């Protein structure tokens, strides 16, 4: 892990990974969308609207996964002062927020025909909404300081504090009697859905993860470049001040 | 332990001599609650239904508005750096400041709440539970809010930012506080809700001063 604290090494590794993650994302999302929209049967209860699930469920997984990743990066940054972990945590936040929003949006589009309502205040939905606000808080805090270093540190602590929400989301359907159905893919005794539906679901999930890796690399690169620009500018100002 | 009470005494003395802070918090609480009968109409049954929620939400907002004085003034005049430099563990100093904050905001809010509950026609079965829920809930607000107050030190537009950071974390207190009062009014046991509030207080009591101390160290680095 500490090997990759060196930005140059990270950039070299990123160059190798990026084409692969792009290809995996494109292939999995393409195949997943084909199976989700055309190549899978309609549900006997939900009809065609079950197809929303192929976006909704992986988005929800990603929303939580990105938060956990952000919290782990933040912990790494605070404990080992790992310089890249800060940047990666910051790069993950908008992706996680976008997926969380997508999850809430597709959920309400599905909820209208199925539950007869766009929104219900049950534990799963509410805790997911709080997750979205935690992402917003993180992103606001990271950018609230003149010194970017200070923003990273403060936001890292916030990410760790907010991590208490993740297990609450995960088990909210078991702890409370919710409108949202309990877990059916990851549970004891194997998944409770048919393989014709499981395959597109997993393809979409893998595609989303690969997409996240690509975005992480691109944003990480951009952050490193921005830091270089900042340092060069500072050096120029310093040189100009010396010359006078 | 002496140092702990020394910091509590110092903060209380500052709050009392500077005067109006606690009064302002309670005034905000009373005024906002009084707005609701104008907003939703004076029917007793409607007010009774929403009374628990209105009281908890406004208490939460009042507590949040007073958070900036937890560290901000000390940060600006430099005394926070001296507090960090004292030989006492920083977590303990922070816990003392949070206790002082609760004594000057949470406690007055608790005192004002039953009077306002009468104004909102809350059923009298709910009064004791209201006090219990606030006694367990408002310290959590001071503890968790302290983390936010420490995080936004030196930030641009710290006040608005603080509410964005802290309000999502306040939601559990609100849910279980109102849940307890509603259960008591409907003749059910409020105990499970109160126990969860107590568990949150126990967890926050241990973790919040520690997280807040970490945030203060970053702010003063």
Coordinates of C-alpha atoms in Angstrom, one line a residue:
Chain A
X1 CA 0.0 0.0 0.0
X2 CA 2.7 2.5 0.9
X3 CA 4.4 1.7 -2.4
X4 CA 1.6 3.7 -4.0
X5 CA 2.1 6.8 -1.9
X6 CA 4.5 7.8 -4.6
X7 CA 2.4 9.8 -7.2
X8 CA 4.7 8.8 -10.1
X9 CA 4.2 5.1 -9.3
X10 CA 0.5 5.6 -9.0
X11 CA 0.4 7.4 -12.4
X12 CA 2.3 4.5 -14.0
X13 CA 0.0 1.9 -12.5
X14 CA -3.0 4.0 -13.5
X15 CA -1.9 4.1 -17.1
X16 CA -1.8 0.3 -17.1
X17 CA -5.2 -0.2 -15.4
X18 CA -7.2 2.5 -17.1
X19 CA -7.7 0.8 -20.6
X20 CA -8.7 -2.4 -18.8
X21 CA -11.2 -0.8 -16.4
X22 CA -12.6 1.2 -19.4
X23 CA -13.0 -2.0 -21.4
X24 CA -14.6 -4.0 -18.5
X25 CA -17.0 -1.1 -17.8
X26 CA -18.1 -0.8 -21.4
X27 CA -18.5 -4.6 -21.9
X28 CA -20.3 -5.3 -18.7
X29 CA -22.6 -2.3 -18.9
X30 CA -23.3 -3.1 -22.6
X31 CA -24.0 -6.8 -21.9
X32 CA -25.8 -6.0 -18.7
X33 CA -28.1 -3.4 -20.3
X34 CA -28.9 -5.8 -23.1
X35 CA -29.9 -8.6 -20.7
X36 CA -31.6 -6.2 -18.4
X37 CA -33.7 -4.5 -21.1
X38 CA -34.2 -7.2 -23.7
X39 CA -32.7 -10.5 -22.8
X40 CA -34.4 -11.3 -19.5
X41 CA -38.0 -12.2 -18.7
X42 CA -40.5 -9.8 -17.2
X43 CA -41.4 -10.5 -13.6
X44 CA -44.6 -12.4 -13.0
X45 CA -45.7 -9.8 -10.4
X46 CA -43.9 -6.6 -11.3
X47 CA -44.1 -6.9 -15.1
X48 CA -41.7 -4.9 -17.2
X49 CA -41.0 -2.4 -14.4
X50 CA -38.7 -5.0 -12.8
X51 CA -36.1 -3.8 -15.3
X52 CA -35.6 -0.7 -13.2
X53 CA -34.1 -3.0 -10.6
X54 CA -31.1 -3.7 -12.8
X55 CA -30.0 -0.1 -12.4
X56 CA -31.5 0.5 -9.0
X57 CA -29.9 -2.3 -7.0
X58 CA -26.3 -1.9 -8.3
X59 CA -26.6 1.8 -7.8
X60 CA -27.6 1.2 -4.2
X61 CA -24.7 -1.1 -3.7
X62 CA -22.4 1.5 -5.3
X63 CA -23.7 4.2 -3.1
X64 CA -22.8 2.2 0.0
X65 CA -19.6 0.8 -1.5
X66 CA -18.3 4.2 -2.4
X67 CA -18.9 5.5 1.1
X68 CA -17.0 2.6 2.6
X69 CA -14.2 3.1 0.2
X70 CA -14.2 6.8 1.1
X71 CA -14.1 6.0 4.8
X72 CA -11.2 3.5 4.3
X73 CA -9.3 6.0 2.2
X74 CA -9.9 8.6 4.9
X75 CA -8.7 6.3 7.6
X76 CA -5.6 5.6 5.6
X77 CA -5.0 9.3 5.1
X78 CA -5.4 10.1 8.8
X79 CA -3.5 7.1 10.2
X80 CA -0.5 6.9 7.7
X81 CA -0.7 10.4 6.2
X82 CA -0.9 8.6 2.9
X83 CA -0.9 11.5 0.4
X84 CA -2.9 9.8 -2.3
X85 CA -5.6 8.4 -0.1
X86 CA -6.8 12.0 0.5
X87 CA -7.1 12.5 -3.2
X88 CA -8.8 9.2 -3.8
X89 CA -11.3 9.8 -1.0
X90 CA -12.1 13.2 -2.5
X91 CA -12.4 11.6 -6.0
X92 CA -14.8 8.9 -4.8
X93 CA -17.3 11.3 -3.1
X94 CA -19.1 12.7 -6.3
X95 CA -19.3 9.2 -7.8
X96 CA -20.9 7.9 -4.6
X97 CA -23.3 10.8 -4.4
X98 CA -24.3 10.3 -8.1
X99 CA -25.0 6.6 -7.6
X100 CA -26.9 7.3 -4.4
X101 CA -29.0 9.9 -6.2
X102 CA -29.5 7.5 -9.1
X103 CA -30.6 4.8 -6.6
X104 CA -33.2 7.2 -5.0
X105 CA -34.4 8.4 -8.4
X106 CA -34.9 4.9 -9.9
X107 CA -36.4 3.7 -6.6
X108 CA -39.1 6.4 -6.7
X109 CA -39.7 5.7 -10.4
X110 CA -40.3 2.1 -9.5
X111 CA -42.2 2.9 -6.4
X112 CA -44.9 4.9 -8.2
X113 CA -46.4 2.0 -10.2
X114 CA -45.6 -0.7 -7.6
X115 CA -46.3 0.9 -4.2
X116 CA -48.5 3.7 -5.5
X117 CA -46.2 6.4 -4.1
X118 CA -43.0 8.2 -5.2
X119 CA -41.6 8.2 -1.7
X120 CA -42.3 6.5 1.6
X121 CA -40.6 7.4 4.9
X122 CA -39.4 4.0 5.8
X123 CA -36.0 3.1 7.3
X124 CA -34.2 2.0 4.1
X125 CA -35.3 5.1 2.1
X126 CA -34.6 7.5 4.9
X127 CA -31.1 6.1 5.7
X128 CA -30.3 6.3 2.0
X129 CA -31.4 9.9 1.8
X130 CA -29.2 10.6 4.9
X131 CA -26.3 9.0 3.0
X132 CA -26.8 11.4 0.1
X133 CA -26.7 14.4 2.6
X134 CA -23.5 12.9 4.1
X135 CA -21.9 12.9 0.7
X136 CA -23.0 16.6 0.2
X137 CA -21.6 17.5 3.6
X138 CA -18.3 15.8 2.7
X139 CA -18.0 17.6 -0.6
X140 CA -18.9 20.9 0.9
X141 CA -16.4 20.5 3.7
X142 CA -13.6 19.4 1.4
X143 CA -13.9 22.6 -0.6
X144 CA -14.6 25.0 2.3
X145 CA -11.0 25.8 3.2
X146 CA -8.4 28.0 1.5
X147 CA -5.8 25.4 2.4
X148 CA -6.7 22.2 0.5
X149 CA -4.7 20.1 3.0
X150 CA -6.9 21.3 5.9
X151 CA -10.1 20.5 3.8
X152 CA -8.9 17.0 3.2
X153 CA -8.2 16.4 6.9
X154 CA -11.5 17.8 8.2
X155 CA -13.5 15.9 5.5
X156 CA -11.6 12.6 6.4
X157 CA -12.8 12.9 10.0
X158 CA -16.4 13.6 8.8
X159 CA -16.3 10.6 6.5
X160 CA -15.3 8.4 9.4
X161 CA -18.0 9.8 11.7
X162 CA -20.7 9.4 9.0
X163 CA -19.7 5.8 8.5
X164 CA -22.0 4.8 11.3
X165 CA -24.8 5.2 8.8
X166 CA -23.6 2.4 6.5
X167 CA -24.5 -0.6 8.7
X168 CA -27.8 1.1 9.5
X169 CA -28.7 1.2 5.8
X170 CA -27.6 -2.4 5.3
X171 CA -29.6 -3.8 8.1
X172 CA -32.5 -1.3 8.1
X173 CA -34.7 -3.8 6.3
X174 CA -34.1 -6.4 9.0
X175 CA -34.3 -4.2 12.0
X176 CA -37.5 -2.4 11.1
X177 CA -40.6 -3.6 9.5
X178 CA -40.2 -1.7 6.2
X179 CA -42.1 -1.2 3.0
X180 CA -38.8 -1.9 1.2
X181 CA -38.3 -5.7 0.7
X182 CA -35.4 -7.4 2.6
X183 CA -32.2 -8.5 0.9
X184 CA -32.7 -11.2 -1.8
X185 CA -29.3 -11.5 -3.4
X186 CA -26.7 -11.6 -0.6
X187 CA -28.2 -13.8 2.1
X188 CA -27.9 -17.2 3.8
X189 CA -28.9 -20.1 1.6
X190 CA -28.0 -18.4 -1.7
X191 CA -29.7 -15.8 -3.7
X192 CA -33.5 -15.9 -3.9
X193 CA -33.8 -14.7 -7.5
X194 CA -33.6 -16.6 -10.8
X195 CA -30.3 -16.8 -12.6
X196 CA -31.8 -15.1 -15.7
X197 CA -32.3 -12.0 -13.5
X198 CA -29.1 -12.5 -11.4
X199 CA -26.8 -12.4 -14.4
X200 CA -27.7 -8.9 -15.7
X201 CA -27.8 -7.7 -12.1
X202 CA -24.2 -8.9 -11.4
X203 CA -23.0 -7.7 -14.9
X204 CA -24.3 -4.2 -14.1
X205 CA -22.7 -4.3 -10.6
X206 CA -19.3 -5.2 -12.1
X207 CA -19.7 -2.6 -14.8
X208 CA -20.5 0.1 -12.2
X209 CA -17.4 -0.9 -10.1
X210 CA -15.2 -0.8 -13.2
X211 CA -16.6 2.6 -14.1
X212 CA -15.8 3.8 -10.6
X213 CA -12.2 2.6 -11.0
X214 CA -11.9 4.5 -14.3
X215 CA -13.3 7.7 -12.7
X216 CA -11.1 7.3 -9.7
X217 CA -8.0 7.1 -11.9
X218 CA -9.1 10.1 -14.1
X219 CA -9.9 12.3 -11.1
X220 CA -6.8 11.2 -9.2
X221 CA -4.7 12.2 -12.2
X222 CA -6.4 15.5 -12.5
X223 CA -5.9 16.2 -8.8
X224 CA -2.2 15.4 -9.0
X225 CA -1.9 17.6 -12.1
X226 CA -3.7 20.4 -10.2
X227 CA -1.3 20.1 -7.3
X228 CA 1.7 20.3 -9.7
X229 CA 0.2 23.4 -11.2
X230 CA -0.2 24.9 -7.8
X231 CA 3.4 24.2 -6.8
X232 CA 4.7 25.6 -10.1
X233 CA 2.7 28.8 -9.6
X234 CA 4.0 29.1 -6.0
X235 CA 7.5 28.7 -7.3
X236 CA 7.0 31.3 -9.9
X237 CA 5.6 33.8 -7.4
X238 CA 8.5 33.0 -5.1
X239 CA 11.0 33.5 -7.9
X240 CA 9.4 36.8 -8.9
X241 CA 9.5 38.0 -5.4
X242 CA 13.2 37.1 -5.1
X243 CA 14.0 38.8 -8.4
X244 CA 12.7 42.2 -7.2
Chain B
X1 CA -10.5 15.3 37.0
X2 CA -9.8 18.7 38.6
X3 CA -8.8 20.0 35.2
X4 CA -12.0 18.7 33.7
X5 CA -14.1 20.7 36.2
X6 CA -11.8 23.7 35.8
X7 CA -12.6 23.8 32.1
X8 CA -16.3 23.4 32.8
X9 CA -16.2 26.2 35.3
X10 CA -14.4 28.5 33.0
X11 CA -16.9 27.9 30.1
X12 CA -19.8 28.3 32.4
X13 CA -18.4 31.5 33.9
X14 CA -17.8 32.9 30.4
X15 CA -21.3 31.9 29.3
X16 CA -22.9 33.5 32.3
X17 CA -20.8 36.7 32.4
X18 CA -21.3 37.3 28.6
X19 CA -24.9 36.9 29.5
X20 CA -27.4 36.5 26.8
X21 CA -26.3 33.3 25.1
X22 CA -28.5 30.8 27.0
X23 CA -31.4 33.3 27.0
X24 CA -31.1 33.7 23.3
X25 CA -31.2 29.9 22.7
X26 CA -34.3 29.5 24.8
X27 CA -35.9 32.6 23.2
X28 CA -35.3 31.1 19.8
X29 CA -36.9 27.8 21.0
X30 CA -40.0 29.5 22.4
X31 CA -40.5 31.8 19.4
X32 CA -40.1 29.1 16.8
X33 CA -42.5 26.8 18.7
X34 CA -45.0 29.6 19.0
X35 CA -44.9 30.1 15.3
X36 CA -46.4 26.7 14.6
X37 CA -50.0 27.4 15.9
X38 CA -50.0 30.4 13.6
X39 CA -48.7 28.3 10.7
X40 CA -50.9 25.2 11.0
X41 CA -53.9 26.6 12.8
X42 CA -54.9 26.6 16.5
X43 CA -57.0 23.3 16.5
X44 CA -56.1 21.4 19.6
X45 CA -56.1 18.0 18.1
X46 CA -53.8 18.9 15.2
X47 CA -51.4 20.6 17.6
X48 CA -51.5 17.7 19.9
X49 CA -50.6 15.3 17.1
X50 CA -47.6 17.4 15.9
X51 CA -46.4 18.6 19.4
X52 CA -43.7 16.0 20.0
X53 CA -42.2 16.5 16.5
X54 CA -42.3 20.3 16.7
X55 CA -40.7 20.4 20.1
X56 CA -37.9 18.0 19.2
X57 CA -37.2 19.6 15.8
X58 CA -37.0 23.1 17.3
X59 CA -34.9 22.0 20.2
X60 CA -32.5 20.4 17.8
X61 CA -32.3 23.6 15.7
X62 CA -31.9 25.8 18.8
X63 CA -29.1 23.5 20.0
X64 CA -27.4 23.6 16.6
X65 CA -27.5 27.4 16.4
X66 CA -25.6 27.7 19.6
X67 CA -22.8 25.3 18.5
X68 CA -20.6 28.0 17.0
X69 CA -19.8 29.4 20.4
X70 CA -18.4 26.0 21.5
X71 CA -15.0 26.5 19.9
X72 CA -15.3 29.6 17.6
X73 CA -14.6 32.3 20.1
X74 CA -11.7 30.4 21.7
X75 CA -10.3 29.7 18.2
X76 CA -10.5 33.4 17.3
X77 CA -8.8 34.8 20.5
X78 CA -6.2 32.0 20.6
X79 CA -7.2 30.5 23.9
X80 CA -8.0 27.3 22.1
X81 CA -4.3 26.8 21.4
X82 CA -3.5 27.2 25.1
X83 CA -6.2 24.6 25.9
X84 CA -4.7 22.2 23.5
X85 CA -1.3 22.8 25.0
X86 CA -2.4 21.9 28.6
X87 CA -1.1 18.7 30.0
X88 CA -4.7 17.3 30.3
X89 CA -5.7 15.0 27.4
X90 CA -7.4 17.0 24.7
X91 CA -10.4 14.6 24.6
X92 CA -11.1 15.4 28.2
X93 CA -10.9 19.2 27.7
X94 CA -13.3 18.8 24.7
X95 CA -15.7 16.7 26.8
X96 CA -15.6 19.4 29.5
X97 CA -16.5 22.1 26.9
X98 CA -19.3 19.9 25.6
X99 CA -20.7 19.4 29.1
X100 CA -20.6 23.2 29.6
X101 CA -22.4 23.7 26.3
X102 CA -25.1 21.2 27.3
X103 CA -25.5 22.9 30.7
X104 CA -26.0 26.2 29.0
X105 CA -28.2 25.1 26.1
X106 CA -29.7 21.6 26.6
X107 CA -30.7 22.1 30.2
X108 CA -32.5 25.4 29.6
X109 CA -34.2 23.9 26.6
X110 CA -35.4 21.0 28.8
X111 CA -36.7 23.4 31.4
X112 CA -38.7 25.3 28.7
X113 CA -40.0 22.2 26.9
X114 CA -42.9 21.3 29.3
X115 CA -44.3 24.8 29.2
X116 CA -44.3 24.8 25.4
X117 CA -45.8 21.3 25.5
X118 CA -48.8 22.7 27.4
X119 CA -49.1 25.5 24.8
X120 CA -49.2 22.8 22.1
X121 CA -51.9 20.7 24.0
X122 CA -49.6 17.7 24.3
X123 CA -51.3 14.9 26.1
X124 CA -50.2 14.8 29.8
X125 CA -49.0 11.2 29.5
X126 CA -46.3 12.4 27.2
X127 CA -44.7 15.0 29.6
X128 CA -42.5 12.7 31.6
X129 CA -41.3 10.9 28.4
X130 CA -40.7 14.3 26.8
X131 CA -38.4 15.2 29.6
X132 CA -36.6 11.8 29.6
X133 CA -36.2 11.9 25.8
X134 CA -34.7 15.4 26.0
X135 CA -32.5 14.5 28.9
X136 CA -31.0 11.7 26.9
X137 CA -31.2 13.4 23.5
X138 CA -29.9 16.9 24.0
X139 CA -26.5 15.7 25.4
X140 CA -26.1 13.7 22.1
X141 CA -26.8 16.9 20.2
X142 CA -24.1 18.8 22.1
X143 CA -21.6 15.9 21.7
X144 CA -22.2 15.2 18.0
X145 CA -22.5 18.9 17.3
X146 CA -19.2 19.5 18.9
X147 CA -17.5 17.3 16.2
X148 CA -19.1 19.5 13.5
X149 CA -18.2 22.7 15.3
X150 CA -14.5 21.6 15.5
X151 CA -14.5 20.5 11.8
X152 CA -15.7 23.9 10.4
X153 CA -13.2 26.0 12.4
X154 CA -11.5 28.4 9.9
X155 CA -13.9 27.4 7.0
X156 CA -15.6 29.8 4.7
X157 CA -19.3 30.2 5.5
X158 CA -18.9 28.0 8.6
X159 CA -22.4 28.5 9.9
X160 CA -24.3 27.1 6.9
X161 CA -21.7 24.4 6.4
X162 CA -22.2 23.3 10.0
X163 CA -25.9 22.7 9.5
X164 CA -25.2 20.7 6.4
X165 CA -22.7 18.5 8.3
X166 CA -24.6 18.0 11.5
X167 CA -28.3 17.8 10.6
X168 CA -28.1 14.4 8.9
X169 CA -26.3 13.1 12.0
X170 CA -29.1 14.5 14.3
X171 CA -31.8 12.5 12.5
X172 CA -31.6 9.4 14.7
X173 CA -32.0 11.4 17.9
X174 CA -35.1 13.0 16.4
X175 CA -36.6 9.7 15.2
X176 CA -36.3 8.0 18.6
X177 CA -37.1 11.0 20.7
X178 CA -40.4 11.6 18.9
X179 CA -41.0 7.8 18.8
X180 CA -40.7 7.6 22.6
X181 CA -43.1 10.5 23.1
X182 CA -45.7 9.2 20.6
X183 CA -45.5 5.7 22.2
X184 CA -46.1 7.2 25.6
X185 CA -49.1 9.3 24.4
X186 CA -50.6 6.3 22.7
X187 CA -50.4 4.3 25.9
X188 CA -47.5 2.0 24.8
X189 CA -44.2 1.6 26.5
X190 CA -41.6 4.3 25.6
X191 CA -38.8 2.2 27.1
X192 CA -37.4 0.7 23.9
X193 CA -37.0 4.1 22.3
X194 CA -35.5 5.6 25.4
X195 CA -33.1 2.7 25.6
X196 CA -31.9 3.3 22.1
X197 CA -31.5 7.0 22.9
X198 CA -29.5 6.0 26.0
X199 CA -27.3 3.7 23.8
X200 CA -26.7 6.6 21.4
X201 CA -25.7 8.8 24.3
X202 CA -23.3 6.1 25.6
X203 CA -21.7 5.7 22.2
X204 CA -21.5 9.5 21.6
X205 CA -20.1 10.1 25.1
X206 CA -17.1 7.9 24.3
X207 CA -16.5 8.6 20.6
X208 CA -17.5 12.2 20.1
X209 CA -14.9 13.9 22.3
X210 CA -12.2 11.8 20.7
X211 CA -13.3 12.6 17.1
X212 CA -13.7 16.3 18.0
X213 CA -10.3 16.4 19.6
X214 CA -8.8 14.9 16.4
X215 CA -10.7 17.6 14.4
X216 CA -9.3 20.4 16.7
X217 CA -5.8 19.1 16.3
X218 CA -6.2 19.4 12.5
X219 CA -7.6 22.9 12.8
X220 CA -4.7 24.1 14.9
X221 CA -1.9 22.4 13.0

